[in-house]
Structures are given as C-alpha cells and as structure tokens.
C-alpha cells in the first residue's frame, strides 16, 4: 500500500526515563535487562522505598518537558521555527489546516509545585506565589507548544494511566481529519511527591522491594519519573521531506468500565472490548498481531486482567499463530503513571524499527502461562499492540505497524 494522508507515522521520538535520559540510552539499557529501580528516600518525613528516579531529587517537570520536546523535534529532522510551512505548499494558507497540534497529557501534572506552594503557605500565612498559573494541569502541553512554536490545536488530556495512549490517539485523529498536518503528542510525569507516595501507600499499591510484572512474587508497582513525546505526521508528508519513519499508528480502542473508582470490572468485559475495537479500527485480525507490550504494573489486579486479555487474544488466533510474545518494561523504568502509555508506545515503535523484542525485566518465575520475553531478541515484527489501563477502568489499546520500505 502506498503512503497516503490517512496513514499517520511517527518521525521523531523524545524519551526520558530513570533508565536513560534519551531514547537510545533507555532502549540500550532495557535490552540489556537493566533496571533503574533502587531504594530511595526523597522526603525525610516518609519512609524509604523502591523508586525509579532520574536524579537524586524529584525531577523538574517543566525542564524535563522542554528537553523532551526539543529531542523529539530534532529527532524528526526538524528545526525550531518549522512548525508550519515546510513542504506543505498551499495547504499552509488554508483555513482548514492548522500548522502543528500539541496533545500532551499528565495525570499528576504540577502536583509537585502545588504541594510546595501549600507547604510554603502553612509556614508563612502571607506567602503568595506569583506564578501559580504555571502549575495548572494544561501547563505541560503549553510548555511543549511554546518550545517548538506549535500553533495548531492544543489539548491536555487526563485519563489516569491511560493518558499517554489517549493523547497519541487524539493527535492521530487531528491529523486524519485534516485539522493539522503535524502533531507532537505524548505524556510526561513527575510523580515523586509526598501526596502521591502517601496516597498509594495508603492503598497498599506500592511495592516494598521492587517491580516484578507477572511474577508469582509480584507485590505492587514502583513509581518512576519520565515521559515520551512523538512527532506525528501523514506518511505522504514524511516521505516528501525524506524523513526517517519509526512506524505507523494504526488504530486505537478506548473504553471505560464505569465500575469502581480504582478497581477493574472483574469480568474484564470492557478491557476486551478495547482490544476488539483496536483490532477492528486497525483492520487487523488477531493472528496478525506479532507481539504485545503490556501495561505490566506488577499489581495483582492489573497483571491478572492483562493475562486474561492476552489469553483471549491468543485463543482467537489461527492454529499456526498461537505463540504471542509478551513484553513488559516497568520492571526497568518504574511506573510513570500518566506517561506510561506514551513510554510504552515509544518503546513499541523502537521494537518495530529495530526488529527486536524487549525483555520483561523483573520477571523471574511467571505466574501466568504466557509467551513472556525473558531477554532482548531479534524478531520479525510487522504489527504489535500496546496496552494501557488506568484507575477507574480506563482501558486503552493501540496498534502500531512497521514502517513501509
């Protein structure tokens, strides 16, 4: 199939995790089976625990967001000031087409800043913080738009841990509908805050020693810092400017359980519906999926649900295609909450581009009969799914395709 404006491709990746500051370092360390999780105590008034931190202190979200935006833009072969006009001809002056959309979410956004402001006010009742507007939920999206001079639609979705996939899905829709001819999309997170740690500890969701996705000894998730931003555009536009393409965004399935504030619907009905919708919208059959990069939080509920969905997907495949490789990366990067879906999509695109499966770091003794990837390995990959599931039963499944030669 020739490139068309309906094919949305990814030409740039900006990725930062505790595992590595760049996409290349994160990928290399993940493939080597390394983990960034270590015992840390960022706040002396809270007990130490396993965390995946970029530095010794909680990362500055605005600074990290700017670095990611610049990295994605440069990786796409773009220079600042090329948000509009390059290789688009007369379309740039059309009222129907904006230049570049920004779709960037975060489940915590600047909670770190708000907590600090609250602390300062308790210490000094007359304390006034003049730049409080910069702590609002949409600030990461605004920061990205200002960094790359994107003047198209600006969206700041929030869907708990499904935020990153939701952002990428919205960006793809904006491009396909002609509302923009390029987008920078993804999610960022700086979740190491007192409130976040105390809240998850109260829920007993945090691990005590480490993150072991799908392992019989799994004990909860480990918070991690980081984010991922993608430069997305029509395949025809990417081809016209000779851009390197990591892969295609094929389709997305998005559902909601409407069941509980944090627990999944135990029937997993809407989770499976998200898988079905994703396959249908991508024009894929179950047998065409070459691998799955899971959400893999290492919690009892999440891992059990994802295992059930993958077993159902495997059962729907043809007899000769029963094996379905399963990847999980949070044992290496920690759980970046709202950014986790974008991080997984970025890693999925690198799997397609490099034709390699990433290992399930932290998995020692599997608690489920799935085809887990235990070490980085070569594979023939054409299509893969990325899973992302958030509190409240927010289910997101996205299909990615290999770039055409």
Short mmCIF file of C-alpha atoms in Angstrom, two decimals:
data_model
loop_
_atom_site.label_atom_id
_atom_site.label_comp_id
_atom_site.label_asym_id
_atom_site.label_seq_id
_atom_site.Cartn_x
_atom_site.Cartn_y
_atom_site.Cartn_z
CA UNK A 1 0.00 0.00 0.00
CA UNK A 2 1.41 3.39 -0.96
CA UNK A 3 1.73 6.20 1.59
CA UNK A 4 -1.38 8.32 1.94
CA UNK A 5 -2.64 11.13 4.11
CA UNK A 6 -4.69 8.59 6.06
CA UNK A 7 -1.53 6.84 7.25
CA UNK A 8 -0.17 8.56 10.35
CA UNK A 9 3.51 7.88 11.02
CA UNK A 10 5.95 8.74 13.79
CA UNK A 11 9.10 10.54 12.64
CA UNK A 12 10.52 11.71 15.97
CA UNK A 13 10.81 10.30 19.49
CA UNK A 14 11.75 12.11 22.67
CA UNK A 15 12.01 9.63 25.55
CA UNK A 16 13.34 10.09 29.07
CA UNK A 17 13.11 7.60 31.93
CA UNK A 18 15.07 6.85 35.07
CA UNK A 19 16.76 4.19 32.94
CA UNK A 20 18.19 6.74 30.50
CA UNK A 21 17.96 10.41 29.60
CA UNK A 22 17.44 9.68 25.91
CA UNK A 23 15.52 7.17 23.83
CA UNK A 24 18.74 5.42 22.79
CA UNK A 25 20.10 5.03 26.32
CA UNK A 26 16.74 3.87 27.67
CA UNK A 27 16.46 1.32 24.86
CA UNK A 28 20.02 0.03 25.24
CA UNK A 29 19.70 -0.47 28.99
CA UNK A 30 16.27 -2.07 28.65
CA UNK A 31 17.58 -4.53 26.08
CA UNK A 32 20.47 -5.34 28.42
CA UNK A 33 17.96 -6.20 31.14
CA UNK A 34 18.98 -3.35 33.44
CA UNK A 35 16.67 -1.69 35.98
CA UNK A 36 16.66 1.88 37.31
CA UNK A 37 14.75 0.90 40.46
CA UNK A 38 16.62 1.48 43.71
CA UNK A 39 15.86 2.13 47.37
CA UNK A 40 15.38 5.89 47.72
CA UNK A 41 14.17 8.39 50.33
CA UNK A 42 13.44 11.72 48.61
CA UNK A 43 11.50 13.01 51.63
CA UNK A 44 12.95 12.53 55.10
CA UNK A 45 9.49 12.55 56.69
CA UNK A 46 8.47 9.49 54.62
CA UNK A 47 9.96 6.01 54.84
CA UNK A 48 12.40 4.93 52.12
CA UNK A 49 11.20 2.60 49.38
CA UNK A 50 11.95 1.44 45.84
CA UNK A 51 11.68 4.23 43.27
CA UNK A 52 12.87 4.86 39.72
CA UNK A 53 14.23 8.41 39.84
CA UNK A 54 16.11 10.33 37.16
CA UNK A 55 18.30 12.15 39.72
CA UNK A 56 18.79 12.42 43.44
CA UNK A 57 15.89 14.86 43.83
CA UNK A 58 12.43 14.72 42.16
CA UNK A 59 12.71 15.82 38.54
CA UNK A 60 11.56 19.29 37.48
CA UNK A 61 8.59 18.62 35.20
CA UNK A 62 8.87 21.80 33.10
CA UNK A 63 12.57 21.34 32.42
CA UNK A 64 12.08 17.67 31.50
CA UNK A 65 9.15 18.53 29.23
CA UNK A 66 11.19 21.11 27.32
CA UNK A 67 14.06 18.64 26.87
CA UNK A 68 11.66 16.00 25.54
CA UNK A 69 10.04 18.42 23.09
CA UNK A 70 13.41 19.54 21.72
CA UNK A 71 14.65 15.95 21.50
CA UNK A 72 11.55 14.76 19.58
CA UNK A 73 11.66 17.75 17.24
CA UNK A 74 15.36 17.27 16.48
CA UNK A 75 14.93 13.51 16.09
CA UNK A 76 12.26 14.17 13.45
CA UNK A 77 14.80 16.17 11.44
CA UNK A 78 13.07 19.46 12.17
CA UNK A 79 14.49 22.78 13.30
CA UNK A 80 12.78 25.28 15.57
CA UNK A 81 10.50 27.54 13.59
CA UNK A 82 9.35 24.79 11.21
CA UNK A 83 6.02 24.21 12.91
CA UNK A 84 4.36 25.32 9.66
CA UNK A 85 5.11 25.73 6.03
CA UNK A 86 7.82 23.18 5.27
CA UNK A 87 6.92 21.04 2.25
CA UNK A 88 3.21 21.67 2.66
CA UNK A 89 2.66 24.00 -0.27
CA UNK A 90 -0.58 25.92 -0.39
CA UNK A 91 -2.15 23.83 2.37
CA UNK A 92 -0.47 26.09 4.94
CA UNK A 93 -2.58 29.08 3.99
CA UNK A 94 -5.81 27.10 4.02
CA UNK A 95 -8.39 27.88 6.68
CA UNK A 96 -8.95 24.14 7.03
CA UNK A 97 -5.44 23.31 8.12
CA UNK A 98 -3.53 24.47 11.17
CA UNK A 99 0.22 24.00 11.38
CA UNK A 100 1.12 21.70 14.27
CA UNK A 101 -1.08 20.33 17.03
CA UNK A 102 0.09 19.77 20.61
CA UNK A 103 -1.54 16.92 22.54
CA UNK A 104 0.32 16.35 25.80
CA UNK A 105 -1.14 14.95 29.00
CA UNK A 106 -0.09 14.20 32.56
CA UNK A 107 -2.05 12.52 35.34
CA UNK A 108 -0.24 14.47 38.09
CA UNK A 109 0.97 17.48 36.11
CA UNK A 110 2.47 20.06 38.51
CA UNK A 111 1.23 18.50 41.75
CA UNK A 112 4.82 18.83 42.96
CA UNK A 113 4.60 22.62 42.60
CA UNK A 114 1.18 22.82 44.24
CA UNK A 115 2.36 20.78 47.21
CA UNK A 116 5.34 23.10 47.64
CA UNK A 117 3.09 26.16 47.49
CA UNK A 118 0.82 24.63 50.13
CA UNK A 119 3.82 23.88 52.35
CA UNK A 120 5.08 27.45 51.99
CA UNK A 121 1.68 28.87 52.87
CA UNK A 122 1.50 26.77 56.03
CA UNK A 123 4.90 28.08 57.06
CA UNK A 124 4.20 31.68 56.05
CA UNK A 125 0.49 32.64 56.03
CA UNK A 126 1.15 35.72 53.89
CA UNK A 127 3.07 33.74 51.26
CA UNK A 128 1.91 34.45 47.70
CA UNK A 129 3.30 32.62 44.71
CA UNK A 130 3.06 34.87 41.67
CA UNK A 131 3.48 32.19 39.00
CA UNK A 132 0.75 29.82 40.28
CA UNK A 133 -0.78 29.80 36.79
CA UNK A 134 2.20 27.75 35.63
CA UNK A 135 1.13 24.93 37.95
CA UNK A 136 -2.19 24.24 36.23
CA UNK A 137 -2.98 20.91 34.60
CA UNK A 138 -2.54 22.05 31.00
CA UNK A 139 0.91 23.58 31.59
CA UNK A 140 2.95 20.65 30.14
CA UNK A 141 1.04 20.90 26.85
CA UNK A 142 1.53 24.66 26.78
CA UNK A 143 5.24 24.24 27.53
CA UNK A 144 5.65 21.88 24.57
CA UNK A 145 3.75 24.18 22.20
CA UNK A 146 5.86 27.17 23.21
CA UNK A 147 9.11 25.19 22.96
CA UNK A 148 8.56 24.16 19.32
CA UNK A 149 6.32 27.11 18.31
CA UNK A 150 3.34 24.87 17.55
CA UNK A 151 0.26 26.99 16.84
CA UNK A 152 -2.34 24.38 15.99
CA UNK A 153 -4.89 22.80 18.35
CA UNK A 154 -3.66 22.37 21.93
CA UNK A 155 -5.11 19.57 24.06
CA UNK A 156 -4.16 18.36 27.54
CA UNK A 157 -5.93 15.03 28.14
CA UNK A 158 -6.03 13.33 31.53
CA UNK A 159 -7.08 9.67 31.75
CA UNK A 160 -5.07 8.32 34.68
CA UNK A 161 -2.51 5.75 33.47
CA UNK A 162 -4.15 5.65 30.02
CA UNK A 163 -3.32 9.33 29.41
CA UNK A 164 -0.37 8.76 27.07
CA UNK A 165 -2.20 6.46 24.65
CA UNK A 166 -5.25 8.74 24.74
CA UNK A 167 -3.05 11.72 23.77
CA UNK A 168 -1.46 9.87 20.85
CA UNK A 169 -4.90 8.70 19.68
CA UNK A 170 -6.23 12.27 19.72
CA UNK A 171 -3.23 13.52 17.76
CA UNK A 172 -3.72 10.84 15.11
CA UNK A 173 -7.38 11.84 14.76
CA UNK A 174 -6.46 15.52 14.36
CA UNK A 175 -4.10 14.63 11.52
CA UNK A 176 -6.50 12.24 9.79
CA UNK A 177 -9.34 14.78 9.95
CA UNK A 178 -7.17 17.47 8.36
CA UNK A 179 -7.21 19.79 11.37
CA UNK A 180 -3.41 19.82 11.34
CA UNK A 181 -0.58 18.46 9.23
CA UNK A 182 1.71 17.55 12.10
CA UNK A 183 1.42 16.89 15.82
CA UNK A 184 3.65 16.50 18.82
CA UNK A 185 1.96 14.21 21.29
CA UNK A 186 2.55 12.10 24.38
CA UNK A 187 2.68 12.49 28.14
CA UNK A 188 5.05 13.48 30.94
CA UNK A 189 5.14 12.75 34.65
CA UNK A 190 7.00 13.80 37.79
CA UNK A 191 5.12 11.63 40.29
CA UNK A 192 7.58 11.59 43.20
CA UNK A 193 5.60 13.82 45.58
CA UNK A 194 4.57 13.42 49.21
CA UNK A 195 0.87 13.20 48.38
CA UNK A 196 1.37 10.64 45.61
CA UNK A 197 3.58 8.43 47.74
CA UNK A 198 1.37 8.68 50.81
CA UNK A 199 -1.80 8.05 48.78
CA UNK A 200 -0.54 4.93 47.06
CA UNK A 201 0.99 3.65 50.29
CA UNK A 202 -2.40 4.08 51.96
CA UNK A 203 -3.92 1.99 49.15
CA UNK A 204 -1.19 -0.63 49.62
CA UNK A 205 -0.44 -0.40 45.90
CA UNK A 206 3.30 0.26 46.19
CA UNK A 207 5.93 -2.47 46.16
CA UNK A 208 8.22 -2.98 49.13
CA UNK A 209 11.29 -4.31 47.33
CA UNK A 210 10.91 -3.93 43.55
CA UNK A 211 8.75 -4.30 40.46
CA UNK A 212 8.15 -7.84 39.16
CA UNK A 213 5.49 -7.80 36.41
CA UNK A 214 3.55 -11.08 36.03
CA UNK A 215 5.78 -12.79 38.60
CA UNK A 216 4.33 -15.05 41.29
CA UNK A 217 6.11 -12.81 43.82
CA UNK A 218 4.75 -9.51 42.46
CA UNK A 219 3.91 -7.08 45.24
CA UNK A 220 2.79 -3.82 43.63
CA UNK A 221 4.17 -1.08 41.41
CA UNK A 222 7.16 1.23 41.76
CA UNK A 223 6.77 4.90 40.88
CA UNK A 224 9.03 6.14 38.09
CA UNK A 225 9.80 9.51 36.52
CA UNK A 226 9.85 10.24 32.81
CA UNK A 227 7.84 10.81 29.68
CA UNK A 228 7.68 10.41 25.93
CA UNK A 229 6.76 12.78 23.12
CA UNK A 230 6.25 11.75 19.48
CA UNK A 231 6.31 13.82 16.31
CA UNK A 232 3.49 12.53 14.12
CA UNK A 233 2.54 13.41 10.54
CA UNK A 234 0.90 11.99 7.41
CA UNK A 235 3.01 9.33 5.72
CA UNK A 236 2.94 11.30 2.46
CA UNK A 237 4.33 14.41 4.15
CA UNK A 238 7.07 12.39 5.85
CA UNK A 239 8.00 10.77 2.54
CA UNK A 240 8.06 14.14 0.75
CA UNK A 241 10.68 15.51 3.13
CA UNK A 242 12.65 12.25 3.31
CA UNK A 243 12.04 11.76 7.00
CA UNK A 244 13.07 8.63 8.89
CA UNK A 245 9.91 6.76 9.99
CA UNK A 246 9.77 4.63 13.15
CA UNK A 247 6.35 3.16 12.46
CA UNK A 248 2.66 3.80 11.92
CA UNK A 249 -0.19 4.48 14.32
CA UNK A 250 -2.85 2.11 13.03
CA UNK A 251 -5.84 2.30 15.38
CA UNK A 252 -6.93 2.67 18.97
CA UNK A 253 -9.57 1.08 21.21
CA UNK A 254 -10.76 3.17 24.17
CA UNK A 255 -13.38 2.10 26.72
CA UNK A 256 -14.33 2.67 30.34
CA UNK A 257 -15.57 0.11 32.88
CA UNK A 258 -17.85 2.51 34.82
CA UNK A 259 -17.40 0.11 37.70
CA UNK A 260 -15.24 1.46 40.56
CA UNK A 261 -13.00 4.41 41.40
CA UNK A 262 -9.86 2.28 41.28
CA UNK A 263 -10.67 -1.42 40.72
CA UNK A 264 -11.27 -3.02 37.33
CA UNK A 265 -14.55 -4.67 36.41
CA UNK A 266 -13.77 -8.31 37.35
CA UNK A 267 -15.37 -9.56 34.13
CA UNK A 268 -12.78 -7.61 32.05
CA UNK A 269 -15.58 -7.13 29.53
CA UNK A 270 -14.69 -3.56 28.57
CA UNK A 271 -10.98 -4.29 28.56
CA UNK A 272 -11.61 -6.98 25.94
CA UNK A 273 -13.91 -4.60 24.09
CA UNK A 274 -10.99 -2.13 23.85
CA UNK A 275 -8.87 -4.88 22.25
CA UNK A 276 -11.64 -5.72 19.77
CA UNK A 277 -12.19 -2.07 18.85
CA UNK A 278 -8.47 -1.53 18.33
CA UNK A 279 -8.19 -4.53 16.01
CA UNK A 280 -11.28 -3.55 14.05
CA UNK A 281 -10.20 0.08 13.61
CA UNK A 282 -6.73 -1.07 12.57
CA UNK A 283 -8.07 -3.58 10.06
CA UNK A 284 -6.26 -6.40 11.87
CA UNK A 285 -7.14 -9.95 12.75
CA UNK A 286 -5.92 -11.49 15.99
CA UNK A 287 -3.42 -13.64 14.05
CA UNK A 288 -1.74 -10.56 12.56
CA UNK A 289 -0.51 -9.29 15.92
CA UNK A 290 3.17 -10.16 16.33
CA UNK A 291 3.63 -9.11 19.97
CA UNK A 292 2.06 -7.25 22.88
CA UNK A 293 3.79 -4.63 25.04
CA UNK A 294 1.80 -4.78 28.25
CA UNK A 295 0.96 -2.16 30.86
CA UNK A 296 2.57 -4.61 33.31
CA UNK A 297 2.27 -2.72 36.59
CA UNK A 298 3.10 -5.73 38.81
CA UNK A 299 -0.14 -5.38 40.77
CA UNK A 300 -2.36 -8.39 41.36
CA UNK A 301 -5.38 -6.83 39.63
CA UNK A 302 -3.66 -5.43 36.56
CA UNK A 303 -1.47 -8.42 35.77
CA UNK A 304 -4.38 -10.82 36.17
CA UNK A 305 -6.56 -8.76 33.84
CA UNK A 306 -3.89 -8.34 31.17
CA UNK A 307 -3.06 -12.05 31.28
CA UNK A 308 -6.74 -12.84 30.75
CA UNK A 309 -6.96 -10.48 27.76
CA UNK A 310 -3.81 -11.90 26.16
CA UNK A 311 -5.03 -15.48 26.63
CA UNK A 312 -8.31 -14.50 24.94
CA UNK A 313 -6.39 -12.84 22.10
CA UNK A 314 -4.20 -15.90 21.72
CA UNK A 315 -7.25 -18.17 21.65
CA UNK A 316 -8.67 -16.13 18.75
CA UNK A 317 -5.56 -16.71 16.63
CA UNK A 318 -5.14 -19.36 13.94
CA UNK A 319 -3.57 -22.71 14.96
CA UNK A 320 -0.23 -21.84 13.38
CA UNK A 321 -0.02 -18.48 15.17
CA UNK A 322 -0.71 -19.39 18.80
CA UNK A 323 2.59 -18.04 20.15
CA UNK A 324 2.25 -14.37 21.08
CA UNK A 325 5.37 -12.72 22.61
CA UNK A 326 4.65 -10.59 25.67
CA UNK A 327 6.84 -7.63 26.72
CA UNK A 328 6.80 -5.61 29.96
CA UNK A 329 9.14 -2.71 30.77
CA UNK A 330 8.08 -1.30 34.15
CA UNK A 331 10.49 -3.59 35.98
CA UNK A 332 13.18 -1.44 34.33
CA UNK A 333 11.64 2.06 34.19
CA UNK A 334 9.17 2.02 37.06
CA UNK A 335 5.57 3.13 36.59
CA UNK A 336 5.41 6.64 35.13
CA UNK A 337 1.62 6.79 35.69
CA UNK A 338 0.02 9.05 33.03
CA UNK A 339 3.19 8.97 30.92
CA UNK A 340 3.45 5.18 30.95
CA UNK A 341 1.32 4.63 27.84
CA UNK A 342 3.42 7.09 25.82
CA UNK A 343 6.63 5.46 27.11
CA UNK A 344 5.35 2.03 26.06
CA UNK A 345 4.34 3.31 22.62
CA UNK A 346 7.80 4.85 22.15
CA UNK A 347 9.43 1.54 23.11
CA UNK A 348 7.00 -0.33 20.86
CA UNK A 349 7.98 1.86 17.92
CA UNK A 350 11.64 1.18 18.62
CA UNK A 351 10.87 -2.56 18.67
CA UNK A 352 9.32 -2.26 15.22
CA UNK A 353 12.11 -0.06 13.87
CA UNK A 354 14.90 -2.25 15.23
CA UNK A 355 13.01 -5.56 14.83
CA UNK A 356 13.68 -6.63 18.39
CA UNK A 357 11.56 -7.76 21.32
CA UNK A 358 12.22 -6.11 24.68
CA UNK A 359 12.56 -8.28 27.81
CA UNK A 360 10.25 -8.46 30.83
CA UNK A 361 12.75 -7.03 33.32
CA UNK A 362 11.99 -8.16 36.87
CA UNK A 363 10.14 -11.32 35.83
CA UNK A 364 11.76 -14.39 37.37
CA UNK A 365 9.04 -17.01 37.93
CA UNK A 366 5.99 -16.40 35.76
CA UNK A 367 2.60 -16.59 37.42
CA UNK A 368 0.80 -16.97 34.08
CA UNK A 369 1.18 -19.27 31.08
CA UNK A 370 2.07 -16.61 28.53
CA UNK A 371 4.89 -16.27 25.99
CA UNK A 372 7.00 -13.85 28.02
CA UNK A 373 10.17 -12.39 26.51
CA UNK A 374 12.96 -13.07 29.01
CA UNK A 375 15.82 -11.42 27.13
CA UNK A 376 16.11 -8.99 24.24
CA UNK A 377 15.89 -10.89 20.99
CA UNK A 378 15.55 -10.42 17.25
CA UNK A 379 12.11 -10.98 15.75
CA UNK A 380 10.15 -10.32 12.62
CA UNK A 381 7.67 -7.65 13.69
CA UNK A 382 5.02 -6.10 11.46
CA UNK A 383 2.22 -5.26 13.90
CA UNK A 384 2.10 -5.01 17.68
CA UNK A 385 -0.31 -3.90 20.39
CA UNK A 386 0.43 -1.67 23.37
CA UNK A 387 -1.82 -1.95 26.43
CA UNK A 388 -2.53 0.86 28.89
CA UNK A 389 -5.06 0.65 31.73
CA UNK A 390 -5.90 3.35 34.25
CA UNK A 391 -7.66 3.66 37.59
CA UNK A 392 -11.42 3.68 37.24
CA UNK A 393 -11.27 1.12 34.44
CA UNK A 394 -9.93 3.40 31.71
CA UNK A 395 -8.86 0.96 29.01
CA UNK A 396 -6.63 1.92 26.09
CA UNK A 397 -5.18 -0.37 23.42
CA UNK A 398 -3.20 0.96 20.47
CA UNK A 399 -1.93 -0.87 17.39
CA UNK A 400 1.38 0.07 15.76
CA UNK A 401 2.68 -1.00 12.38
CA UNK A 402 6.13 -1.32 10.86
CA UNK A 403 7.19 1.48 8.53
CA UNK A 404 7.00 0.70 4.84
CA UNK A 405 10.27 0.37 2.97
#
